[in-house]
N, CA, C and O atoms as a DFTB+ gen file, in Angstrom:
408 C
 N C O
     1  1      52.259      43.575      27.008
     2  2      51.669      44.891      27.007
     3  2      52.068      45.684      25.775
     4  3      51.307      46.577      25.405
     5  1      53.060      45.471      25.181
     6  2      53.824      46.024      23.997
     7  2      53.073      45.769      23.233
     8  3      53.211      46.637      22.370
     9  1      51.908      44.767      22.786
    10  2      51.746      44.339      21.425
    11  2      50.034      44.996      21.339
    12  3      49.304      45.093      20.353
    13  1      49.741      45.429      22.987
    14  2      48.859      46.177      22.838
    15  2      47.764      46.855      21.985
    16  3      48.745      47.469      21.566
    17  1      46.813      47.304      21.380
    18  2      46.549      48.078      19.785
    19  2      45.435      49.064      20.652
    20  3      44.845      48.269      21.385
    21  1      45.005      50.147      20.841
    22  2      43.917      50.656      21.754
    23  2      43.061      51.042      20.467
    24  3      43.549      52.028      19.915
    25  1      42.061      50.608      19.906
    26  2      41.137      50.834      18.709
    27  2      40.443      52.331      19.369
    28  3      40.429      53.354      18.684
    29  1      40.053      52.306      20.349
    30  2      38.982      53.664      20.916
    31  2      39.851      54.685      19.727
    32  3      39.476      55.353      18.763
    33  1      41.472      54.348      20.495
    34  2      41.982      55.858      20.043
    35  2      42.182      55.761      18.697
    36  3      42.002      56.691      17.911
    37  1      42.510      54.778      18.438
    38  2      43.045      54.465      16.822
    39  2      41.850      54.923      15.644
    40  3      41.941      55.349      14.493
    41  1      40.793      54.633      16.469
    42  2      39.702      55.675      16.209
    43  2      39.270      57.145      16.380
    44  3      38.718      57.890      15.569
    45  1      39.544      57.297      17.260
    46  2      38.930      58.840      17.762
    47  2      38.034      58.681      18.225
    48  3      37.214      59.584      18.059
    49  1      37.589      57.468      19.095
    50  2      36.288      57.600      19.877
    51  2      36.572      57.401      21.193
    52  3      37.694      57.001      21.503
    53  1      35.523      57.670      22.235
    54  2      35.503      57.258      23.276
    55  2      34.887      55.598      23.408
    56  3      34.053      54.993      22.736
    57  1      35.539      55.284      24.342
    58  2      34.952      53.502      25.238
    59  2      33.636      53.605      24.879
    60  3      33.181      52.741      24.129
    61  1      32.628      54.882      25.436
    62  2      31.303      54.525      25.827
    63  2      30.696      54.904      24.376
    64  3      29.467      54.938      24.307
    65  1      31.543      55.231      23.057
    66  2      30.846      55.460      21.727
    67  2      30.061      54.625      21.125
    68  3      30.405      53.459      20.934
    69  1      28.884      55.111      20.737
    70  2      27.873      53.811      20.102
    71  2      28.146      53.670      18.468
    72  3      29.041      54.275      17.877
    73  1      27.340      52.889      17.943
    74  2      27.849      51.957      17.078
    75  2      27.841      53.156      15.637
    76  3      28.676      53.068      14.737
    77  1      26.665      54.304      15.662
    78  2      27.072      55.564      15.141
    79  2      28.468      56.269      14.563
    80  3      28.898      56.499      13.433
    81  1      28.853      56.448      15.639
    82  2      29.499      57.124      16.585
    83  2      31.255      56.685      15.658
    84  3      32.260      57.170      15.138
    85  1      30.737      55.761      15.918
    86  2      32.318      54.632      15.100
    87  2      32.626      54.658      13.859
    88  3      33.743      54.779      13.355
    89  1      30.928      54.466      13.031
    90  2      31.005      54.396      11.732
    91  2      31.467      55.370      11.374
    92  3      32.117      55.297      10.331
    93  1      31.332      56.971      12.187
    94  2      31.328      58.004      11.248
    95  2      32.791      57.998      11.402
    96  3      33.448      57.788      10.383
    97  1      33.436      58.207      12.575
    98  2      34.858      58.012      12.849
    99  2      35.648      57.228      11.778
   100  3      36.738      57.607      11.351
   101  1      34.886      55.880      11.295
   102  2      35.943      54.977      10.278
   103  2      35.774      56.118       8.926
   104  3      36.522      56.803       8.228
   105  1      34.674      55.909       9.020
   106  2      34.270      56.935       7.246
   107  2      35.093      57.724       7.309
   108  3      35.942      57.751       6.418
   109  1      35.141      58.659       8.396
   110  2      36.122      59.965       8.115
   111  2      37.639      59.876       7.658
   112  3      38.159      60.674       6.878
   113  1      38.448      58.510       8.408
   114  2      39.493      58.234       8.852
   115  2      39.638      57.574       7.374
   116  3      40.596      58.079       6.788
   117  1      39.025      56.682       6.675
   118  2      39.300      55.977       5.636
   119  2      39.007      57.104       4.515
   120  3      39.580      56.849       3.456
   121  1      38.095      58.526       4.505
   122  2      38.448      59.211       3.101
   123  2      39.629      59.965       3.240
   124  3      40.181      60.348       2.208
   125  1      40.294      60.347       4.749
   126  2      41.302      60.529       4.315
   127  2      42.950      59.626       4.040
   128  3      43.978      60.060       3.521
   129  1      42.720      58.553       4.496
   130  2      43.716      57.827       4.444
   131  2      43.980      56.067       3.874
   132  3      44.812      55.210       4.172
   133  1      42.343      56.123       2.559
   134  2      42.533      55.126       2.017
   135  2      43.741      54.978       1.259
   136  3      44.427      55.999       1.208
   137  1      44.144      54.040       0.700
   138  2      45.580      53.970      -0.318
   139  2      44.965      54.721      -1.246
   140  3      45.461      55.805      -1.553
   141  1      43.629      54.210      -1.921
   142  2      43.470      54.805      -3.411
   143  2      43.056      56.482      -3.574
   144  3      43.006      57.152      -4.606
   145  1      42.816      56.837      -2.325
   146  2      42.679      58.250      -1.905
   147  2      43.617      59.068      -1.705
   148  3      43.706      60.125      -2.328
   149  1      44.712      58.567      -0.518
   150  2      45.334      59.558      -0.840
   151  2      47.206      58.819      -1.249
   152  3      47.706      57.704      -1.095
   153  1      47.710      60.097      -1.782
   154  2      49.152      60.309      -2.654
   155  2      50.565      59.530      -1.226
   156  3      51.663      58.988      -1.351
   157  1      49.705      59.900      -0.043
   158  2      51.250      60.078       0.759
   159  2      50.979      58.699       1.695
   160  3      50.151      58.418       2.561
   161  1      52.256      57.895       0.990
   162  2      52.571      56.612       1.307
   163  2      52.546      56.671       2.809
   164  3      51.796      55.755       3.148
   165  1      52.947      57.231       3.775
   166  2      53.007      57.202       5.472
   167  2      51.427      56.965       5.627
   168  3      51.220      55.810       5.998
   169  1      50.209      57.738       5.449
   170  2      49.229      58.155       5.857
   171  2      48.255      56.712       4.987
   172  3      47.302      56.111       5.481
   173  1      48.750      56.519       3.893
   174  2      47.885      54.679       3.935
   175  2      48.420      53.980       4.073
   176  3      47.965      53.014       3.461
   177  1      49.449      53.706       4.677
   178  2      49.783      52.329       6.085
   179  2      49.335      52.932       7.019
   180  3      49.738      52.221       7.939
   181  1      48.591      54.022       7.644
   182  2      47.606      53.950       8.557
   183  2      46.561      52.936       8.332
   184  3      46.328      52.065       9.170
   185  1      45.868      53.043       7.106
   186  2      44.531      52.692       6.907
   187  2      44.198      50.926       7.186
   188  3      43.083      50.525       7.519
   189  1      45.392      50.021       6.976
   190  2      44.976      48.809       7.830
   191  2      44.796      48.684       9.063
   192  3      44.074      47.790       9.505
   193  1      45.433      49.576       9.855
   194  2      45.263      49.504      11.319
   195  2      43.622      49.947      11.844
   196  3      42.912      49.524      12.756
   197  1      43.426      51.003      10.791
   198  2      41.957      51.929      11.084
   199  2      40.691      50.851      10.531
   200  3      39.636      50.711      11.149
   201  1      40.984      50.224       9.411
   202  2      40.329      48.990       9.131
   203  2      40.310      48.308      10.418
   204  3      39.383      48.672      11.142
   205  1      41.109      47.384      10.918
   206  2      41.192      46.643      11.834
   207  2      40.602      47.039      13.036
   208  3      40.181      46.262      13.893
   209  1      40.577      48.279      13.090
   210  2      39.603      48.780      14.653
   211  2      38.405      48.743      14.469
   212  3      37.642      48.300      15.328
   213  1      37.913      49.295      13.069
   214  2      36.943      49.038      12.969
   215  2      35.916      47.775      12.525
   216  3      34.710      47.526      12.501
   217  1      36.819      47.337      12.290
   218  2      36.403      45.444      12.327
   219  2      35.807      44.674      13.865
   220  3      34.948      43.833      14.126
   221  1      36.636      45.359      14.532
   222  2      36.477      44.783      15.917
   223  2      35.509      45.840      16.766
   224  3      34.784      45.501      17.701
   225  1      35.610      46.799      16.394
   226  2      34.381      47.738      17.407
   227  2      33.084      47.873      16.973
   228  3      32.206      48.222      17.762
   229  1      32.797      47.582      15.527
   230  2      31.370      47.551      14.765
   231  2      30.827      45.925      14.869
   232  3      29.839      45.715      14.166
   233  1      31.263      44.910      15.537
   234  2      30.953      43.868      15.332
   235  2      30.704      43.820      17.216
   236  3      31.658      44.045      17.961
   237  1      29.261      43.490      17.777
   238  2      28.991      43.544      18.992
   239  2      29.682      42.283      20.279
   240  3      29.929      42.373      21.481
   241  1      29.792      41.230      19.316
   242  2      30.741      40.258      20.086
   243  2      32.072      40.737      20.335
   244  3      32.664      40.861      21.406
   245  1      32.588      41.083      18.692
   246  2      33.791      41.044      19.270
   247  2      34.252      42.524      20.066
   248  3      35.400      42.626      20.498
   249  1      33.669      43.187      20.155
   250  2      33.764      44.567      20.533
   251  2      33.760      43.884      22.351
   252  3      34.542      44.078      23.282
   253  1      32.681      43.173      22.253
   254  2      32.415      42.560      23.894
   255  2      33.810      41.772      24.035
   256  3      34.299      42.309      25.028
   257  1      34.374      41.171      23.763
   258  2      35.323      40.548      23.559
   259  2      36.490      41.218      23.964
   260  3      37.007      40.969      25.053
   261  1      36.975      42.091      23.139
   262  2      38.003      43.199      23.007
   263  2      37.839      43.916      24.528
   264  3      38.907      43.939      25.140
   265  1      36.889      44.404      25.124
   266  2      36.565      45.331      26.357
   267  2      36.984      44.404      27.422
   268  3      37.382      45.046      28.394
   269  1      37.048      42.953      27.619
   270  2      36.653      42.339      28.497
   271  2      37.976      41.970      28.308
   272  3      38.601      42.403      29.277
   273  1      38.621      41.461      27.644
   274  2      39.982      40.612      27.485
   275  2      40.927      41.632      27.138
   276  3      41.998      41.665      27.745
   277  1      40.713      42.337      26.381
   278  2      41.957      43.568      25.752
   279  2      42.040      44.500      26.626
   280  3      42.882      45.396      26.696
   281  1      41.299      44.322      27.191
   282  2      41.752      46.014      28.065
   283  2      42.625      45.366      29.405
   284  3      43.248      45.947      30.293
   285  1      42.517      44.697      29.288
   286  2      43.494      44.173      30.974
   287  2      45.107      44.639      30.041
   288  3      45.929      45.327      30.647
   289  1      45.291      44.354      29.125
   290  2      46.408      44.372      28.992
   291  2      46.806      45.909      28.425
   292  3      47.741      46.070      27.640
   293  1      46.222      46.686      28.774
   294  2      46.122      48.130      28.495
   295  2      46.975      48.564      30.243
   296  3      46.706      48.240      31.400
   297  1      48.295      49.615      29.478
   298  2      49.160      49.733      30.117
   299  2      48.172      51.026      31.411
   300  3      47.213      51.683      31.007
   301  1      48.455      51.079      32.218
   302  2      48.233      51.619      33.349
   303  2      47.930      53.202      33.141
   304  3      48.779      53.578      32.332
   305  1      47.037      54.391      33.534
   306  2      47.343      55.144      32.930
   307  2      48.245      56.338      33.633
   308  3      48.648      57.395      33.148
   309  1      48.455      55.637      35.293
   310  2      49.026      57.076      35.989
   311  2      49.775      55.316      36.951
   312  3      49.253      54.882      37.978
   313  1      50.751      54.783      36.404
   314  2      50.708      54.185      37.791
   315  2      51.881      54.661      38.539
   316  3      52.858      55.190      38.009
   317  1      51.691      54.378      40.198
   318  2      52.017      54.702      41.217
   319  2      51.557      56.510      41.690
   320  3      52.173      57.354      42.342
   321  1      50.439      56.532      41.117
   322  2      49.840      57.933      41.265
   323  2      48.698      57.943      42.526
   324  3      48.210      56.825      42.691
   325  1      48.331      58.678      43.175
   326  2      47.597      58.684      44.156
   327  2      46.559      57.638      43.961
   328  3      45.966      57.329      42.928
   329  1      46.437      57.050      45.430
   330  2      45.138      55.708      44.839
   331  2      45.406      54.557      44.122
   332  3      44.567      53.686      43.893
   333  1      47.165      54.525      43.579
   334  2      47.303      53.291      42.957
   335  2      46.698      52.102      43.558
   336  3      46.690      52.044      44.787
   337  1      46.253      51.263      42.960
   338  2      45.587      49.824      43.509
   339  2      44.676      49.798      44.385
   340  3      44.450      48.838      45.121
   341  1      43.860      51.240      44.374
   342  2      42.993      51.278      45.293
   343  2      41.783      51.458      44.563
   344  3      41.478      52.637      44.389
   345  1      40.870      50.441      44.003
   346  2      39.591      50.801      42.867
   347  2      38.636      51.791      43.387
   348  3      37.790      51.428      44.204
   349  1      38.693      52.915      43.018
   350  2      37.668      53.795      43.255
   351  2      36.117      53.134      43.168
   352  3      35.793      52.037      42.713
   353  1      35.331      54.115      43.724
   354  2      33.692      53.946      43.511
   355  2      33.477      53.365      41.644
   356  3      33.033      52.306      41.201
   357  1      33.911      54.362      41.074
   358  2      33.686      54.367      39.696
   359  2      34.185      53.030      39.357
   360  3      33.335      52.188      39.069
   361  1      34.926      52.830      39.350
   362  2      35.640      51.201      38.992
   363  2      34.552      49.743      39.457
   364  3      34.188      48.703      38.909
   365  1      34.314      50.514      40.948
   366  2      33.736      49.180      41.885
   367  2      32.405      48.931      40.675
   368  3      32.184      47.913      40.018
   369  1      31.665      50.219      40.669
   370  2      30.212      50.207      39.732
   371  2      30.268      49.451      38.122
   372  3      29.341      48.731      37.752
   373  1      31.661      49.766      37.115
   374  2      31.271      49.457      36.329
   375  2      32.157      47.615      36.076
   376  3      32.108      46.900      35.074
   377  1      32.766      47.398      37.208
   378  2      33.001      46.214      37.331
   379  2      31.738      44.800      37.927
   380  3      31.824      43.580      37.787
   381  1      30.943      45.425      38.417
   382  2      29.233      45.044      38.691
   383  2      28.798      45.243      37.880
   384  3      27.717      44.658      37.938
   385  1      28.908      45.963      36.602
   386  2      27.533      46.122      35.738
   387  2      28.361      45.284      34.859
   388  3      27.729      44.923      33.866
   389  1      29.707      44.810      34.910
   390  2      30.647      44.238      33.416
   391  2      29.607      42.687      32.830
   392  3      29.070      41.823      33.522
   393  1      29.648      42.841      31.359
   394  2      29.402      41.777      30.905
   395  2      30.332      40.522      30.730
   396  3      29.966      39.533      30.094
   397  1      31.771      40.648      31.440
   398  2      32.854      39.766      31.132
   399  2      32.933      38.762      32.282
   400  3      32.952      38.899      33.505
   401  1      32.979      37.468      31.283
   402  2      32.950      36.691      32.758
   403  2      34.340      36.067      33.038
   404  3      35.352      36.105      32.339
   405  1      34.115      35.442      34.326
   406  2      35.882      35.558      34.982
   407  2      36.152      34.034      35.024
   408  3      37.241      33.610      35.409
């Protein structure tokens, strides 16, 4: 679970963001934090990671890929909170509509 990487956020997008949606997010994220852009060494060793998300969320396989396999290992977000282990409606629905097979 440690080695984890969550691209949505590493982006600034939401799960359900379309392919738009992403590009503009990388564009934004890479003029400010390409190496050759900007001066402050912390802020472009961001920019491989922001590359790398966007490698994987603009490409429709592997984006399918990433949702289906990467997110299981996405740490819990409330656990032992009301309802733990109990899949809500919302869960039941988009686990029926999932393109991931088991």
């Amino acid at each position: 679970m440690a080695n984890f990487k969550d691209y949505y956020r590493r982006l600034g997008v939401s799960p359900t963001a379309g392919d738009l949606a992403i590009k503009a997010a990388f564009r934004r994220l890479a003029r400010r934090h390409h190496p050759d852009v900007t001066l402050d060494k912390r802020s472009a060793r961001r920019f491989p990671g922001i590359l790398a998300a966007y490698e994987v969320l603009s490409d429709p396989e592997r984006r399918r890929h990433y949702d289906c396999v990467d997110r299981d290992r996405k740490p819990a977000p409330n656990p032992g909170g009301p309802g733990w282990g109990e899949p809500g409606p919302a869960h039941a629905a988009s686990a029926s509509r999932s393109t991931c097979s088991a």
